[in-house]
JSON list of C-alpha atoms in Angstrom, two decimals:
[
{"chain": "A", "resi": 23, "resn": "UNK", "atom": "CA", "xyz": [-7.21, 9.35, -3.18]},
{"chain": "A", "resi": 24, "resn": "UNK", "atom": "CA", "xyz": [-10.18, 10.93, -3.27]},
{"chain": "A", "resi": 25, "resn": "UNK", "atom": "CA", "xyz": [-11.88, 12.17, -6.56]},
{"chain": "A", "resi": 26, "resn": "UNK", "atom": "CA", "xyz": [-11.93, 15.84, -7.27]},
{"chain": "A", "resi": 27, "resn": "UNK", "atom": "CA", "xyz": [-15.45, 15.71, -8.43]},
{"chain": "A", "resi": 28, "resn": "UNK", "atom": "CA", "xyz": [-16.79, 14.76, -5.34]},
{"chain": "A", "resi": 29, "resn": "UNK", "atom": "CA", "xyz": [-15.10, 17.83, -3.80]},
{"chain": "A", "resi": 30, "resn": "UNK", "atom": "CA", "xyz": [-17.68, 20.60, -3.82]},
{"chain": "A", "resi": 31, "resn": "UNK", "atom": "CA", "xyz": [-16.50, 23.41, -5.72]},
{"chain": "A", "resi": 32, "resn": "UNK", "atom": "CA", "xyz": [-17.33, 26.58, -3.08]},
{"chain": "A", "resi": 33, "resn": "UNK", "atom": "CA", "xyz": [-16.04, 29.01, -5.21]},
{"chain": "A", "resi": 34, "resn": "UNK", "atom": "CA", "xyz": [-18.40, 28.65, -7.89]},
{"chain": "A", "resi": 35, "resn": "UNK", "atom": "CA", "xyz": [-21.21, 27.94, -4.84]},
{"chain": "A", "resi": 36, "resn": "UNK", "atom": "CA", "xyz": [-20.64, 31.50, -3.40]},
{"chain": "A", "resi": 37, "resn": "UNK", "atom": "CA", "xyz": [-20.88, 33.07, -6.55]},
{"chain": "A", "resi": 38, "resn": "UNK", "atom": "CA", "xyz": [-23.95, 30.98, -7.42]},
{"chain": "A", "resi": 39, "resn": "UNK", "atom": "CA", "xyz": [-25.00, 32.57, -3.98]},
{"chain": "A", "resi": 40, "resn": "UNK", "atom": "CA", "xyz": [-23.74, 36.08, -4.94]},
{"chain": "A", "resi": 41, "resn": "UNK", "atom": "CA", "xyz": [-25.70, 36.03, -8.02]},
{"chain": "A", "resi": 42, "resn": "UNK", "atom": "CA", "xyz": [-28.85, 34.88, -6.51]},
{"chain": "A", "resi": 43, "resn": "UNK", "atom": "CA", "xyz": [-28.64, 37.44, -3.64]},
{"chain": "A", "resi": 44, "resn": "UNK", "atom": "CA", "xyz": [-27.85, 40.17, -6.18]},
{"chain": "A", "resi": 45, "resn": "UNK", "atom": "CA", "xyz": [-31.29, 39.38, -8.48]},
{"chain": "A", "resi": 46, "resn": "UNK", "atom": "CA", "xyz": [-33.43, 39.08, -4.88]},
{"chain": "A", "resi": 47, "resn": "UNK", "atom": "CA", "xyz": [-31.90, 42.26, -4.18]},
{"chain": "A", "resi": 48, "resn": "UNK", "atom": "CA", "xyz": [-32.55, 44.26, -7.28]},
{"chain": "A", "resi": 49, "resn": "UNK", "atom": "CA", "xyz": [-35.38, 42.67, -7.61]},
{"chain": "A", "resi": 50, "resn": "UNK", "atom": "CA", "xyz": [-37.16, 43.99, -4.23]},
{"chain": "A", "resi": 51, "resn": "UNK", "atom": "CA", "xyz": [-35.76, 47.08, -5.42]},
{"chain": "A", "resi": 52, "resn": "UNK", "atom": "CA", "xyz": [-37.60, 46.90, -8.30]},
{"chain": "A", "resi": 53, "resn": "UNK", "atom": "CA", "xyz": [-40.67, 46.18, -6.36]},
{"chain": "A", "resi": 54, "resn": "UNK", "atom": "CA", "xyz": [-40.55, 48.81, -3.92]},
{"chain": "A", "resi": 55, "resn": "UNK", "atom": "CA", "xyz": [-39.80, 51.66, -6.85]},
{"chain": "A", "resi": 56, "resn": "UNK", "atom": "CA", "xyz": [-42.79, 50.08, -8.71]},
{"chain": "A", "resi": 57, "resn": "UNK", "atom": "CA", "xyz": [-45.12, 50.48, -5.32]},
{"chain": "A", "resi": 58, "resn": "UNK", "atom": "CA", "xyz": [-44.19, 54.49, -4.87]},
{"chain": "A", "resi": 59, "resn": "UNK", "atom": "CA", "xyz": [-44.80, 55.16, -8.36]},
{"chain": "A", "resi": 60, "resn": "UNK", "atom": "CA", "xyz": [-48.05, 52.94, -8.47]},
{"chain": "A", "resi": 61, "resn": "UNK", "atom": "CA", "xyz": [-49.45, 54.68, -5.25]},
{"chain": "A", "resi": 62, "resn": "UNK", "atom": "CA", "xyz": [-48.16, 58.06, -6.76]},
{"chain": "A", "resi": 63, "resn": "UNK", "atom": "CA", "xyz": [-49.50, 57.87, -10.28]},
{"chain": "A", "resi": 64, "resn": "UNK", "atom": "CA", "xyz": [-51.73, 54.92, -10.55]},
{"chain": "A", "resi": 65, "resn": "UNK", "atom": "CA", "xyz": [-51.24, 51.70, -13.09]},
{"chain": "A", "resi": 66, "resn": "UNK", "atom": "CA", "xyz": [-52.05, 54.57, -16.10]},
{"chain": "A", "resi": 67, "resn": "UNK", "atom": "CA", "xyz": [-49.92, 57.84, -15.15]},
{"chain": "A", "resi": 68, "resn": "UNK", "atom": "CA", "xyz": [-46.97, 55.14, -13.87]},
{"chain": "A", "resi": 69, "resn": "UNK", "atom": "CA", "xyz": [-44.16, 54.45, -16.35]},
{"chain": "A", "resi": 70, "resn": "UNK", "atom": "CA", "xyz": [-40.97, 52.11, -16.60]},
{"chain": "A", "resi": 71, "resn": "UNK", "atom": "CA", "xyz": [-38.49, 55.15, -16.57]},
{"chain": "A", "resi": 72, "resn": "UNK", "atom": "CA", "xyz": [-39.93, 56.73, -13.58]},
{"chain": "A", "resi": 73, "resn": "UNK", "atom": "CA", "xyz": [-39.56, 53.23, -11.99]},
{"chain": "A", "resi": 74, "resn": "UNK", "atom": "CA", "xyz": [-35.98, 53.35, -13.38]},
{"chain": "A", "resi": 75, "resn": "UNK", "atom": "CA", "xyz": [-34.78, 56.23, -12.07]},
{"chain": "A", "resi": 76, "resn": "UNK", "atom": "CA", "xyz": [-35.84, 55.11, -8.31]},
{"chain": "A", "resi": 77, "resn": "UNK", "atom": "CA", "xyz": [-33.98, 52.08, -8.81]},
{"chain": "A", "resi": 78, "resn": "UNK", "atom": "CA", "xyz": [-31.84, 51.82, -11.22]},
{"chain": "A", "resi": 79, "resn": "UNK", "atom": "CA", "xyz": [-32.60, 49.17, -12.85]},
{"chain": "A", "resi": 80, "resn": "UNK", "atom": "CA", "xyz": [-33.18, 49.52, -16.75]},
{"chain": "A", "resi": 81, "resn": "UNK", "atom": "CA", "xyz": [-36.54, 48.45, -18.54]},
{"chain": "A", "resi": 82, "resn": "UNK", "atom": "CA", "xyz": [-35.13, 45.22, -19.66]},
{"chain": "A", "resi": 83, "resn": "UNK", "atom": "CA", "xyz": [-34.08, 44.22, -16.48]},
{"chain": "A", "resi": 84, "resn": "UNK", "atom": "CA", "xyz": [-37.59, 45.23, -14.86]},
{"chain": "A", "resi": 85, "resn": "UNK", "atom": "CA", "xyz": [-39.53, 43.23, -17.08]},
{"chain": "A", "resi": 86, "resn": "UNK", "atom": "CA", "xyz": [-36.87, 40.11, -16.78]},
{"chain": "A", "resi": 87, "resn": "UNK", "atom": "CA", "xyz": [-38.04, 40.17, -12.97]},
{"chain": "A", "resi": 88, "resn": "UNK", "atom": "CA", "xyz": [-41.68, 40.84, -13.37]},
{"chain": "A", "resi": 89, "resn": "UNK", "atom": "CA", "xyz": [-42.89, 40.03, -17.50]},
{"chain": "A", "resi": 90, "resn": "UNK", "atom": "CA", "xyz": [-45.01, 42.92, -18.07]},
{"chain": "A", "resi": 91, "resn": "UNK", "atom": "CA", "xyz": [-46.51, 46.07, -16.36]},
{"chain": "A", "resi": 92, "resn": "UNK", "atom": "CA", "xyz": [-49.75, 44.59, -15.26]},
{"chain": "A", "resi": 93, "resn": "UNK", "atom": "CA", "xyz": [-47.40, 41.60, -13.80]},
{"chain": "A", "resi": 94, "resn": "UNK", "atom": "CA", "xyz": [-45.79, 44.38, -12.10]},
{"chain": "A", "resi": 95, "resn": "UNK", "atom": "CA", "xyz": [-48.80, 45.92, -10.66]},
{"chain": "A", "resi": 96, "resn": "UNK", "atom": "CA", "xyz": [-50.11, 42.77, -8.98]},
{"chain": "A", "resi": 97, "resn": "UNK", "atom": "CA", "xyz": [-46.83, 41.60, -7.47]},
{"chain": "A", "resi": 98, "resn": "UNK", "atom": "CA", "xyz": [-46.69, 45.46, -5.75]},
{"chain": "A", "resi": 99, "resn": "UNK", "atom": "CA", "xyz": [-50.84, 45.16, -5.08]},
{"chain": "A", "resi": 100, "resn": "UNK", "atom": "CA", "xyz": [-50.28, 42.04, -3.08]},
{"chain": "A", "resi": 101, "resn": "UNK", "atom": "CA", "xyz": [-46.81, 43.13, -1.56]},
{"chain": "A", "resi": 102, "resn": "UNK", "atom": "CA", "xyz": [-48.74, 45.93, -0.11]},
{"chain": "A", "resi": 103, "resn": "UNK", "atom": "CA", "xyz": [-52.10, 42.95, 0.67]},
{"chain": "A", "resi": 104, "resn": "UNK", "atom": "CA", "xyz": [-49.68, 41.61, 2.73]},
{"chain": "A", "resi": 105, "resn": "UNK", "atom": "CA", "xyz": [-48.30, 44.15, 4.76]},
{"chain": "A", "resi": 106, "resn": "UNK", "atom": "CA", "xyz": [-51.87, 45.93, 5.05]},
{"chain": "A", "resi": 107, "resn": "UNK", "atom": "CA", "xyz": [-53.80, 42.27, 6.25]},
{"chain": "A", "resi": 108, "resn": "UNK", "atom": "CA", "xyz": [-50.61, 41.76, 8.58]},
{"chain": "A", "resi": 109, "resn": "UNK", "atom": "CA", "xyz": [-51.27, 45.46, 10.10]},
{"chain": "A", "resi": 110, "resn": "UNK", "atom": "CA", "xyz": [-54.67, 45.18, 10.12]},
{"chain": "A", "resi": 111, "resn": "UNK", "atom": "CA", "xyz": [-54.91, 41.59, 11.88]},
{"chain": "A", "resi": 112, "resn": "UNK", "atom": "CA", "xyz": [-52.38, 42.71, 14.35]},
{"chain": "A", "resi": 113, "resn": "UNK", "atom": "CA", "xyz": [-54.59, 45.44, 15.63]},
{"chain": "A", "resi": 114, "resn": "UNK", "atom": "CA", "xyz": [-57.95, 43.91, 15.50]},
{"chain": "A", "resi": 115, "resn": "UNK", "atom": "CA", "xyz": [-56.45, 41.34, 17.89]},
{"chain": "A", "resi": 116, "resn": "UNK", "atom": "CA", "xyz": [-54.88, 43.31, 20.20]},
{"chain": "A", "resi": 117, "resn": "UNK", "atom": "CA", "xyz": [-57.59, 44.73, 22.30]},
{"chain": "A", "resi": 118, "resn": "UNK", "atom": "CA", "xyz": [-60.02, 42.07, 24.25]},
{"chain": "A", "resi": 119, "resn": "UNK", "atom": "CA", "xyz": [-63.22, 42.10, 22.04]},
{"chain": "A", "resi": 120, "resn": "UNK", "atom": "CA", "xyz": [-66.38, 40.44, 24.66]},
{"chain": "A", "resi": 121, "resn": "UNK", "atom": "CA", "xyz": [-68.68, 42.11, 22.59]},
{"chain": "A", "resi": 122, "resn": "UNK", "atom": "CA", "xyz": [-70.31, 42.45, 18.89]},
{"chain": "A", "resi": 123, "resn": "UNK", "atom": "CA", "xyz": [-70.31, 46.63, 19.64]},
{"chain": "A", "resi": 124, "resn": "UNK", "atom": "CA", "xyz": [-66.76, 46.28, 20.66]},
{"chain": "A", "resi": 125, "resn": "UNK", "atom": "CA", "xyz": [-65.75, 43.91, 17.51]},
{"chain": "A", "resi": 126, "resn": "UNK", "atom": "CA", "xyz": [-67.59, 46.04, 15.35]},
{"chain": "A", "resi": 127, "resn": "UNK", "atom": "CA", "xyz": [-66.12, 49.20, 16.72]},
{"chain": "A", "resi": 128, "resn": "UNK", "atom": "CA", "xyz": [-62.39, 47.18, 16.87]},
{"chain": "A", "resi": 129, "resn": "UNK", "atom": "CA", "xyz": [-63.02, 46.37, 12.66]},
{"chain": "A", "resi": 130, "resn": "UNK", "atom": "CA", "xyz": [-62.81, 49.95, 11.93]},
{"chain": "A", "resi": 131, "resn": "UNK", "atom": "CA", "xyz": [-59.81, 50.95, 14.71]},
{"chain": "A", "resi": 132, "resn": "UNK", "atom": "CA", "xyz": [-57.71, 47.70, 12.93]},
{"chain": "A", "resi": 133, "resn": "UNK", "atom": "CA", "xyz": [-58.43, 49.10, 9.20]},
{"chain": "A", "resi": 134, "resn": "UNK", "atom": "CA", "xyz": [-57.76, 52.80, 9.82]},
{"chain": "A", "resi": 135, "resn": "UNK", "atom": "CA", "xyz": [-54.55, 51.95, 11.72]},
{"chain": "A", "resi": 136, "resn": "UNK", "atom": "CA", "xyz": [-53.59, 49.70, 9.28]},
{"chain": "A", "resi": 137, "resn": "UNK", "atom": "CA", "xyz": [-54.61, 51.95, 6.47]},
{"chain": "A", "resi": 138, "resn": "UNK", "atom": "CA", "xyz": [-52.25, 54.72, 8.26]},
{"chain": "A", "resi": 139, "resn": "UNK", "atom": "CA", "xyz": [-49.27, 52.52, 8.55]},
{"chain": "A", "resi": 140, "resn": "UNK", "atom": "CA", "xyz": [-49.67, 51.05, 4.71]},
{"chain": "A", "resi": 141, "resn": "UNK", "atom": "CA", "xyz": [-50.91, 54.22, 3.08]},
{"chain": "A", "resi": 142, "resn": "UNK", "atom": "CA", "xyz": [-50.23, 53.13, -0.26]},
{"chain": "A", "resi": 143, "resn": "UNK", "atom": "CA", "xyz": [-53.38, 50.32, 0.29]},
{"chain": "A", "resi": 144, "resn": "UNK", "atom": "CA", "xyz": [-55.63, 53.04, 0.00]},
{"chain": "A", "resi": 145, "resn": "UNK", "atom": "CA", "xyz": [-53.70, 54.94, -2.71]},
{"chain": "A", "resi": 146, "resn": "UNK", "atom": "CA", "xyz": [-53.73, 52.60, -5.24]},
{"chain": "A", "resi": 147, "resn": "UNK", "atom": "CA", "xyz": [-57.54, 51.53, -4.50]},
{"chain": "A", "resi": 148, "resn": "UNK", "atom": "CA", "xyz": [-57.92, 55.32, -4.88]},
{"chain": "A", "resi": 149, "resn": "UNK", "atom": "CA", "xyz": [-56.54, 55.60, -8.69]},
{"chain": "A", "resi": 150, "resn": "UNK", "atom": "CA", "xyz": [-57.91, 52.50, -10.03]},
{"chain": "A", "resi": 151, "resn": "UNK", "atom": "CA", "xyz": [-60.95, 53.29, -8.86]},
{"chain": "A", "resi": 152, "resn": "UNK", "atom": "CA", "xyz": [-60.70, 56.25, -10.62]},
{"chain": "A", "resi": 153, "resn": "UNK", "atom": "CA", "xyz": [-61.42, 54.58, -14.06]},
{"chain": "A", "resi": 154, "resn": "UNK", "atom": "CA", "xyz": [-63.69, 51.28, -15.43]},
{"chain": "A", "resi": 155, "resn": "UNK", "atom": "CA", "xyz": [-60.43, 48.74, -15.31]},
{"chain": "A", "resi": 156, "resn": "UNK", "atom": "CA", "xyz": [-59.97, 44.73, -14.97]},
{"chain": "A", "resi": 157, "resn": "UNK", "atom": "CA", "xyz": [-57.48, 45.72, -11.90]},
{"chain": "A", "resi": 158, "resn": "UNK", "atom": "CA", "xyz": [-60.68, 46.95, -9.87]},
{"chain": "A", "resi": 159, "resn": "UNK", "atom": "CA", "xyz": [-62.50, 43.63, -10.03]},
{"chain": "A", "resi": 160, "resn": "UNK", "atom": "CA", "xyz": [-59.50, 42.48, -8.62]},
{"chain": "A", "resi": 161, "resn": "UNK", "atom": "CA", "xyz": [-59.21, 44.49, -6.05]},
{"chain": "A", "resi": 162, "resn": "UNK", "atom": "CA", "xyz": [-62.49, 43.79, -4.85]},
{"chain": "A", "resi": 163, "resn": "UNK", "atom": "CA", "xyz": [-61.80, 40.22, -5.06]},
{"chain": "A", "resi": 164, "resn": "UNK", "atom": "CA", "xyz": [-58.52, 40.11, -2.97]},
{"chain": "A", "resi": 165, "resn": "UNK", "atom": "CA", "xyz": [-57.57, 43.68, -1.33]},
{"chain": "A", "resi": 166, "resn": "UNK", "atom": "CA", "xyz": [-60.88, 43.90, 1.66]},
{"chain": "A", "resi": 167, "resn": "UNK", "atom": "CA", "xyz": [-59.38, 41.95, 4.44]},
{"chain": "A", "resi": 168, "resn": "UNK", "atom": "CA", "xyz": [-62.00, 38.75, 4.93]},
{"chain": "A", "resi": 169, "resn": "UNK", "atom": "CA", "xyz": [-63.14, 39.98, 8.72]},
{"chain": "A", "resi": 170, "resn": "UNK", "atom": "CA", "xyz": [-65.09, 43.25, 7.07]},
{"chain": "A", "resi": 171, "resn": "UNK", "atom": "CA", "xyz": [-67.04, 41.05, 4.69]},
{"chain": "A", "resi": 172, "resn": "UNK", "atom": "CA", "xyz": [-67.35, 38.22, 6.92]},
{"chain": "A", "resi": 173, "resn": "UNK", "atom": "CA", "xyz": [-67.56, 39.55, 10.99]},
{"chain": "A", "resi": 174, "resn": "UNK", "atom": "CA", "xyz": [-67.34, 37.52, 13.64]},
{"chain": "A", "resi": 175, "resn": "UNK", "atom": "CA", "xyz": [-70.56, 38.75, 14.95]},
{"chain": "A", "resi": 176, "resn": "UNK", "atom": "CA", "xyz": [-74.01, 37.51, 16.44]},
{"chain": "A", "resi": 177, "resn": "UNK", "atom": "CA", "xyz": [-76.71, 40.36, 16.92]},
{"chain": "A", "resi": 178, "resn": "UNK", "atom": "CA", "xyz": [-78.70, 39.95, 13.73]},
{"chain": "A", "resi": 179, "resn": "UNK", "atom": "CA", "xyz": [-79.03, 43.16, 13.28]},
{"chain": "A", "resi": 180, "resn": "UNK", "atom": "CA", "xyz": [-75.29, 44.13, 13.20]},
{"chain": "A", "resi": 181, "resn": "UNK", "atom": "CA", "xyz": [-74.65, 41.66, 11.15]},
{"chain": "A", "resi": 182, "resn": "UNK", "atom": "CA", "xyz": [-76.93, 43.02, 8.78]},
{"chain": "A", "resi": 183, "resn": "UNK", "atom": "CA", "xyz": [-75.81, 46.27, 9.05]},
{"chain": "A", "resi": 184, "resn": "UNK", "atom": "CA", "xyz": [-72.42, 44.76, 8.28]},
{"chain": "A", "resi": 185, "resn": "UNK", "atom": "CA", "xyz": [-73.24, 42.53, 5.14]},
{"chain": "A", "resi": 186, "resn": "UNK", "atom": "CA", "xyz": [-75.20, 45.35, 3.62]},
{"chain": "A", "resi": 187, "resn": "UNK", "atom": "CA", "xyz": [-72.24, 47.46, 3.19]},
{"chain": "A", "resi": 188, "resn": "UNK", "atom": "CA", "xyz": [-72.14, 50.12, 6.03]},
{"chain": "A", "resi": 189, "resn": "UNK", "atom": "CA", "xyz": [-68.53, 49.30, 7.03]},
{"chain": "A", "resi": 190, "resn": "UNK", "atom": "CA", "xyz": [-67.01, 49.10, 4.13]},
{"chain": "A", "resi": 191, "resn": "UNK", "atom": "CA", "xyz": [-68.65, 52.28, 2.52]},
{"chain": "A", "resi": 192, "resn": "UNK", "atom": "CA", "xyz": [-67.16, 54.16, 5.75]},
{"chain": "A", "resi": 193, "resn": "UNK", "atom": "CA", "xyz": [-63.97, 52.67, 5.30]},
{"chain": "A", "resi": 194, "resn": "UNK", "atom": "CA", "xyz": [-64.00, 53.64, 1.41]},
{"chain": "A", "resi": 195, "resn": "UNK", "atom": "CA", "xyz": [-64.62, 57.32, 2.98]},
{"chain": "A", "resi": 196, "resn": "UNK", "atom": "CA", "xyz": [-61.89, 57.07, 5.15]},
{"chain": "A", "resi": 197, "resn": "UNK", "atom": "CA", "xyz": [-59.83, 55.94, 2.78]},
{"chain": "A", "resi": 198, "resn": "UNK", "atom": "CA", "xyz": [-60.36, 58.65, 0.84]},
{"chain": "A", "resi": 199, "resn": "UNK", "atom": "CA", "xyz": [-60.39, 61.25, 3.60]},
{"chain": "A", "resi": 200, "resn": "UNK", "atom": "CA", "xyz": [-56.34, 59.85, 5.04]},
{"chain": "A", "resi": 201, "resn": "UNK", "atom": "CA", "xyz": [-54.85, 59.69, 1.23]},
{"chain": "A", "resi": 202, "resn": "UNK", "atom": "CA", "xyz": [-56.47, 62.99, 0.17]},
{"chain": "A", "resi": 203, "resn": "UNK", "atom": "CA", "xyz": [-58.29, 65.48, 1.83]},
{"chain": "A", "resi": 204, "resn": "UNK", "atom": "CA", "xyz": [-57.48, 65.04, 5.31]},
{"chain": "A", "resi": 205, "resn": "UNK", "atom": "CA", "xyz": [-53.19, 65.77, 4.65]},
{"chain": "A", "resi": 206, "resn": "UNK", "atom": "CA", "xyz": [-55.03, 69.38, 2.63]},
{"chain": "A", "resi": 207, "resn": "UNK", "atom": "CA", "xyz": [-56.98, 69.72, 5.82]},
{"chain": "A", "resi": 208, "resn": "UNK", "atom": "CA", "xyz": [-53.76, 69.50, 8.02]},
{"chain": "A", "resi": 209, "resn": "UNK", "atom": "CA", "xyz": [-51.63, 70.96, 5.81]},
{"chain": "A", "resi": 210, "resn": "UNK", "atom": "CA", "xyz": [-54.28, 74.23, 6.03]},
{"chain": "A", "resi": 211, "resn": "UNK", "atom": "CA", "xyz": [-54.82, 73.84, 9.54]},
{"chain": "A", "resi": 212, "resn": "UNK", "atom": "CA", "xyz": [-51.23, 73.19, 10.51]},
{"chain": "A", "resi": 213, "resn": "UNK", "atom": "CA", "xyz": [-52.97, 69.87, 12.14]},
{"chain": "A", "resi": 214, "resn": "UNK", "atom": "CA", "xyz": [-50.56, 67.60, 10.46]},
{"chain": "A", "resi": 215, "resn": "UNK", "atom": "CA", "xyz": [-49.13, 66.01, 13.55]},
{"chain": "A", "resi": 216, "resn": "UNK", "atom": "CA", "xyz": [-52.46, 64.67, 14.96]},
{"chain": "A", "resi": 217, "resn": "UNK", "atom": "CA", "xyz": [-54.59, 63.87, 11.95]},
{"chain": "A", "resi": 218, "resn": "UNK", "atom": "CA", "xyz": [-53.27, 60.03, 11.84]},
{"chain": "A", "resi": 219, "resn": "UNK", "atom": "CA", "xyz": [-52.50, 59.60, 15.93]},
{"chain": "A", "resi": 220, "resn": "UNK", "atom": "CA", "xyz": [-54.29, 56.89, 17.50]},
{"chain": "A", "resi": 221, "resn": "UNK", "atom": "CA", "xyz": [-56.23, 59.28, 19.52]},
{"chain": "A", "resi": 222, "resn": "UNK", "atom": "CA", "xyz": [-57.82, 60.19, 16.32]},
{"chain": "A", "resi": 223, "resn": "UNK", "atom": "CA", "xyz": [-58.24, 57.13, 14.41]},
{"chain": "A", "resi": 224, "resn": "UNK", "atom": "CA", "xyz": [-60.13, 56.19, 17.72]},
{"chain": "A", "resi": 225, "resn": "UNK", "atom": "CA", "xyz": [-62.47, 59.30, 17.81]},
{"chain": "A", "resi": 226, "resn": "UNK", "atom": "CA", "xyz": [-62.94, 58.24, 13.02]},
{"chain": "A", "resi": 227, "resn": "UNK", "atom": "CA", "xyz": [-63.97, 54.75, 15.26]},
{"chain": "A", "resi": 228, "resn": "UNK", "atom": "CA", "xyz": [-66.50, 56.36, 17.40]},
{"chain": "A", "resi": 229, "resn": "UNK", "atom": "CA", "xyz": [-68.36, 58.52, 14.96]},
{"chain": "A", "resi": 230, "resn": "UNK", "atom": "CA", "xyz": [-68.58, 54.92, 12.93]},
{"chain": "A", "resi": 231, "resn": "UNK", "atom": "CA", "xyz": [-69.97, 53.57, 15.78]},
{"chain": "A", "resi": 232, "resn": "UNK", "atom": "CA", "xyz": [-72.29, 56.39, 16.21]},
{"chain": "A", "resi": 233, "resn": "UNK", "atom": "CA", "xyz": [-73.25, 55.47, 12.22]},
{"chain": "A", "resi": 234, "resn": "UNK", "atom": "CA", "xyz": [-73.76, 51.68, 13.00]},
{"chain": "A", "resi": 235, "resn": "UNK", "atom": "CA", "xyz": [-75.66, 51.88, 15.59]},
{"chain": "A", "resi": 236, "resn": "UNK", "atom": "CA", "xyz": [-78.09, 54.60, 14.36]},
{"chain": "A", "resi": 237, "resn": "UNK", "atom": "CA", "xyz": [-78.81, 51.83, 11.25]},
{"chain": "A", "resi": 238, "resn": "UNK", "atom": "CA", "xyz": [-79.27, 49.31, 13.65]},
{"chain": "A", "resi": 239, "resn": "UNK", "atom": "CA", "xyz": [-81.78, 50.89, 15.50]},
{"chain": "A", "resi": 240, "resn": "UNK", "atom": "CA", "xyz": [-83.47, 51.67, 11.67]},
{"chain": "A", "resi": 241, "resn": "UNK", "atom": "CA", "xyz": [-83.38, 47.98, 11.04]},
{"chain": "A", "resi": 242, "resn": "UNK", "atom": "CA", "xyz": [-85.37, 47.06, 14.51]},
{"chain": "A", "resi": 243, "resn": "UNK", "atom": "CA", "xyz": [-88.06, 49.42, 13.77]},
{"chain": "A", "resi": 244, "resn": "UNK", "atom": "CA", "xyz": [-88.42, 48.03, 10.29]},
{"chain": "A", "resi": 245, "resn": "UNK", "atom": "CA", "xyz": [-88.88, 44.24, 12.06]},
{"chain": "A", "resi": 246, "resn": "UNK", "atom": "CA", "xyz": [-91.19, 46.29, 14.28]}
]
């Protein structure tokens, strides 16, 4: 006869199950509450009852899951790291790049498409940069995807051009320009459709290119 404690008890294993699955659940509910009212309101305007009310879940039960409101912040900051370096990577791979001009051009058609499809990446760099904060220092650390700070590129002077900043200040405007102003500008010019198309995230790539190569042709004429 065999021994009923060698019998797995499956009952109590699907509701072991059950209850995992439930606190996964709620708890990517949590998460994705916590990420609208983050990109909505920054870390400072956001609060646990506006979080609530998204999701239902009551403060207790938020900070159970995620220990404290800056806790909360970094699990939805890397959530949406993820999602935004996943994009971006995606696209900057996807075209044939023989070039440095057409990597360097490919950087900025990746990170604006990516940027469109995540929009809360540049939202929440938006409000904390709003305000001196121990979040930004983070940011800087761990949101730039590693290819803008570190291009696969040869021509000395592009490379330059890169390190010194000149992508990623005209990403920071375009960041700015697709979570703010640009939505006004559509709303006012009823231009709403086509302001994030590809057609136009390509022509944002161009004038960068334009920018890049005018400060490349600066830096030769300093070596000059």
């Amino acid at each position: 006869m065999i021994s009923d404690t060698l019998i797995p008890d499956t009952s109590m294993t699907e509701t072991n199950t059950d209850k995992d699955h439930i606190k996964a659940t709620m708890k990517d509910a949590i998460l994705k509450a916590a990420e609208k009212v983050f990109s909505d309101y920054g870390f400072e305007g956001a609060s646990f009852r506006a979080i609530s009310e998204l999701c239902g879940a009551k403060r207790a039960l938020i900070l159970y899951h995620f220990k404290s409101k800056d806790a909360l912040w970094k699990a939805v900051a890397e959530d949406v790291k993820t999602r935004f370096l996943t994009q971006f990577s995606a696209y900057y791979h996807e075209a044939e790049l023989k070039t440095d001009l057409q990597k360097s051009r490919q950087l900025n058609v990746a990170f604006l498409k990516a940027a469109r499809d995540v929009p809360e990446y540049g939202r929440i760099i938006l409000h904390e940069g709003l305000t001196p904060n121990e979040r930004i220092k983070w940011m800087s650390q761990e949101l730039k995807p590693e290819l803008v700070t570190m291009p696969d590129l040869q021509d000395p002077f592009l490379i330059e051009a890169s390190l010194s900043g000149l992508i990623r200040h005209m990403q920071a405007g375009a960041l700015l320009y697709l979570g703010s102003m640009g939505p006004l500008i559509a709303m006012d010019t009823e231009d709403a459709d086509t302001l994030l198309s590809d057609a136009s995230i390509e022509q944002f790539a161009d004038y960068f290119q334009t920018i890049t190569l005018a400060r490349m042709d600066q830096l030769k004429q300093l070596e000059e």
